[in-house]
Amino acid sequence: MANKEDRFQSHDHYNVDALLEQDHLLARDAVRTWVKQSVSPIIEDYSERAECPVHLFKELAEIGAFGPSLPIKYGGGGMDEIAYGVIMQELERGDSGIRSMASVQGSLVMYPIYRFGSEEQRIKYLPKLGAGEFVGCFGLTEPDHGSDPGGMTTHIVDDGDVYILNGAKMWITNAPQADVAVVWAKDQEGAIRGLIVEKGMSGFSAPEIHGKWSLRASSTGELVFEDVRVPKKNLLPDVKGLKGPLSCLSKARYGIAWGAIGAAMDCYDSALRYSLERQQFGRPIGGFQLTQKKLAEMITEITKAQLLAWRLGTLANKGEATPAQISMAKRNNVHMALEIAREARQIHGGMGITNEYPIMRHMMNLETVLTYEGTHDIHLLITGHNVTGLDAFRG
Ligand code: TGC
Ligand code: FAD
């Protein structure tokens, strides 16, 4: 049986580590160490103040958190999809908002420029984004079009060597800090196109959204476009239609499927530790069957989620992970993490609602994670569509 310290450091009930390669373990451990040193000591304060620790953008770049599976030449890490996954897991063990900073930068900004951009755009933006010199954001959601992005009204009109961009985006992670925004808008034929909009372009603003009780250490804003003259060379040339933004979402949702495991592990770790220390009725609360039921179910669900993520990673490495498989993993793993946060909160009793423990912060964060990148129910409908062939989105 593992000694007490091992129990706290490892949630590897099925020896999942044996499925990982040396590079994955090295990447994971390096990011875990960085999170302990640079995130854990400050995150409760930043979260309480609802402030984004912007100094971490540079550090995230240094640890290779931006685009781990994109080519090194274009600012990425040159690793595989499982390395990307374990990095997201460790970031979210720290905080979902920190993982969000990296997800958006790598999967929603660098990835579309890499995949759909011209060589000139790649060279201009990707190394700076990968180095954290530029911060990026991704504008898809609008005030009136969230789950149904195809209904967007943000649009461009051709005007010589520029497009004139009008409209608004809502709930955009990193928007207030962003130097570069990848924005999705309809052209005059109604096709969805991607554009790179730069901070400072006349008519473009990114006001911060306040009052969030979730993801408080991540900044969120609107993107407002009033007759913004975007040079034609800023159009992403190689994609047209909703599959452009949705394929970026596949990349980011994949990372979230891994990331949520990290948040769940942190809650489980804290609950296990607390259950062995806290005494009631003259014995540790971990000795009561009801506490053990919670802990046993938590580690079972974490283990299932790890195996799902690992298998998805092996498919992704071969380019075979389908959007429906990614949806299932995002939905399952985020819901799993949220349920574990709720159970962990109960194990901590009253202490569970305080900032002495990470539980409430994770729980509140996970409410956003359950909703963004496609809500829990939208991912269920994607699975339903996949198994029946019948689309239930429109009733
Ligand atoms: P539908 O007709 O199903 O699809 C349109 C076209 O797109 C293709 N496609 C995909 N391609 C790549 N990856 C995917 N995941 C894809 N899903 C669909 C599809 O094959 C089709 O291609 P084509 O060639 O036939 O045109 O579109 P629909 O209008 O019926 O919508 C379907 C639905 C509801 C599944 C989709 O729109 C959806 O996923 N809605 C959820 C919206 C969402 O996830 N928004 C996220 C915004 S970004 C965000 O939250 C970032 S948070 C980041 C952070 O802080 O970490
Ligand atoms: P709605 O689409 O209005 O959904 C409301 C409810 O209706 C949900 O429960 C939903 O499941 C349900 N529903 C909708 N349609 C159906 C249907 N057909 N059948 C059954 N139920 C349905 N977006 C970006 O573009 N970029 C970002 O960086 C970004 N970051 C975010 C950060 C935060 C903190 C948050 C909260 C959101 C962020 N989002 C971002 C937006 C996010 O992706 C959307 O909130 C999400 O897609 C849901 O859209 P909505 O909020 O408009 O909800």
Coordinates of C-alpha atoms and ligand atoms in Angstrom, one line a residue, residues 96-97 99-104 108 115 138-141 146-151 171-174 215 218 240-253 256 322-324 326-327 368 371-375 378-379 381-382 385 391 393-394, ligand 1:
S96 CA -9.2 27.0 -14.7
G97 CA -8.6 30.6 -15.5
R99 CA -5.6 27.1 -18.3
S100 CA -8.0 29.4 -20.1
M101 CA -5.2 31.9 -20.7
A102 CA -3.2 29.2 -22.4
S103 CA -6.1 27.5 -24.2
V104 CA -7.2 30.7 -25.9
L108 CA -8.0 29.6 -30.5
R115 CA -3.9 26.3 -39.9
F138 CA -10.9 34.6 -30.0
G139 CA -14.2 36.3 -30.9
L140 CA -17.0 33.9 -31.9
T141 CA -19.9 34.4 -29.3
G146 CA -23.9 31.8 -28.2
S147 CA -24.8 28.1 -28.7
D148 CA -25.8 29.0 -32.3
P149 CA -22.8 30.8 -33.6
G150 CA -24.0 30.3 -37.2
G151 CA -26.6 33.0 -36.5
W171 CA -17.7 36.9 -23.2
I172 CA -14.3 37.0 -24.8
T173 CA -11.5 35.5 -22.7
N174 CA -8.3 37.7 -22.6
L215 CA -13.2 32.3 -13.6
S218 CA -9.2 35.3 -16.0
K240 CA -14.8 29.7 -45.2
G241 CA -17.8 28.7 -43.1
L242 CA -18.6 27.6 -39.5
K243 CA -16.1 24.7 -39.7
G244 CA -13.3 27.3 -39.4
P245 CA -14.1 28.4 -35.8
L246 CA -15.5 24.9 -34.9
S247 CA -12.3 23.2 -35.8
C248 CA -10.4 25.6 -33.4
L249 CA -13.0 24.7 -30.8
S250 CA -12.2 21.0 -31.3
K251 CA -8.6 21.7 -30.4
A252 CA -9.5 23.7 -27.3
R253 CA -12.3 21.4 -26.1
I256 CA -10.4 21.1 -21.6
T322 CA -13.6 13.1 -34.2
P323 CA -15.5 16.2 -33.0
A324 CA -18.1 13.9 -31.5
I326 CA -14.0 15.3 -28.3
S327 CA -17.5 16.5 -27.3
T368 CA -17.9 28.5 -16.6
T371 CA -20.7 26.4 -20.3
Y372 CA -18.0 27.7 -22.5
E373 CA -16.6 25.9 -25.5
G374 CA -20.1 24.5 -26.0
T375 CA -22.5 24.0 -23.0
I378 CA -24.9 21.2 -26.5
H379 CA -22.3 18.5 -26.2
L381 CA -26.9 17.0 -28.5
I382 CA -23.7 16.6 -30.5
H385 CA -26.7 13.7 -33.3
D391 CA -30.0 16.9 -35.5
F393 CA -30.5 21.5 -32.3
R394 CA -33.4 23.1 -34.1
Ligands
TGC1 P1 -23.2 22.3 -38.3 O1 -24.0 22.3 -39.5 O2 -23.2 21.1 -37.4 O3 -21.6 22.5 -38.7 C1 -21.2 23.5 -39.6 C2 -20.0 23.0 -40.3 O4 -18.9 22.8 -39.3 C3 -18.5 21.4 -39.3 N1 -18.2 21.1 -37.9 C4 -17.0 21.0 -37.4 N2 -15.8 21.1 -37.9 C5 -14.7 21.0 -37.1 N3 -14.8 20.7 -35.8 C6 -16.1 20.6 -35.2 N4 -16.1 20.5 -33.9 C7 -17.2 20.8 -36.0 N5 -18.6 20.7 -35.7 C8 -19.2 20.9 -36.9 C9 -19.6 20.7 -39.9 O5 -19.2 19.5 -40.5 C10 -20.1 21.6 -41.0 O6 -19.2 21.6 -42.0 P2 -19.6 21.9 -43.6 O7 -18.4 21.6 -44.4 O8 -20.7 20.9 -43.8 O9 -20.1 23.3 -43.6 O10 -23.5 23.7 -37.5 P3 -24.7 24.1 -36.7 O11 -25.0 25.5 -37.0 O12 -25.8 23.1 -36.8 O13 -24.2 24.1 -35.2 C11 -23.8 23.0 -34.6 C12 -23.3 23.2 -33.1 C13 -24.5 23.6 -32.2 C14 -22.8 21.9 -32.7 C15 -22.2 24.2 -33.0 O14 -22.5 25.4 -33.6 C16 -21.6 24.4 -31.6 O15 -20.7 23.7 -31.3 N6 -22.2 25.3 -30.7 C17 -21.5 25.7 -29.5 C18 -20.8 27.0 -29.6 C19 -19.5 27.0 -28.9 O16 -18.9 26.0 -28.5 N7 -19.0 28.2 -28.7 C20 -17.7 28.4 -28.1 C21 -17.2 29.8 -28.2 S1 -15.5 30.0 -27.9 C22 -15.3 29.8 -26.3 O17 -16.2 29.4 -25.5 C23 -14.0 29.9 -25.8 S2 -13.8 29.8 -24.1 C24 -12.1 29.7 -24.1 C25 -11.5 29.6 -22.7 O18 -11.5 30.6 -22.0 O19 -10.8 28.6 -22.4

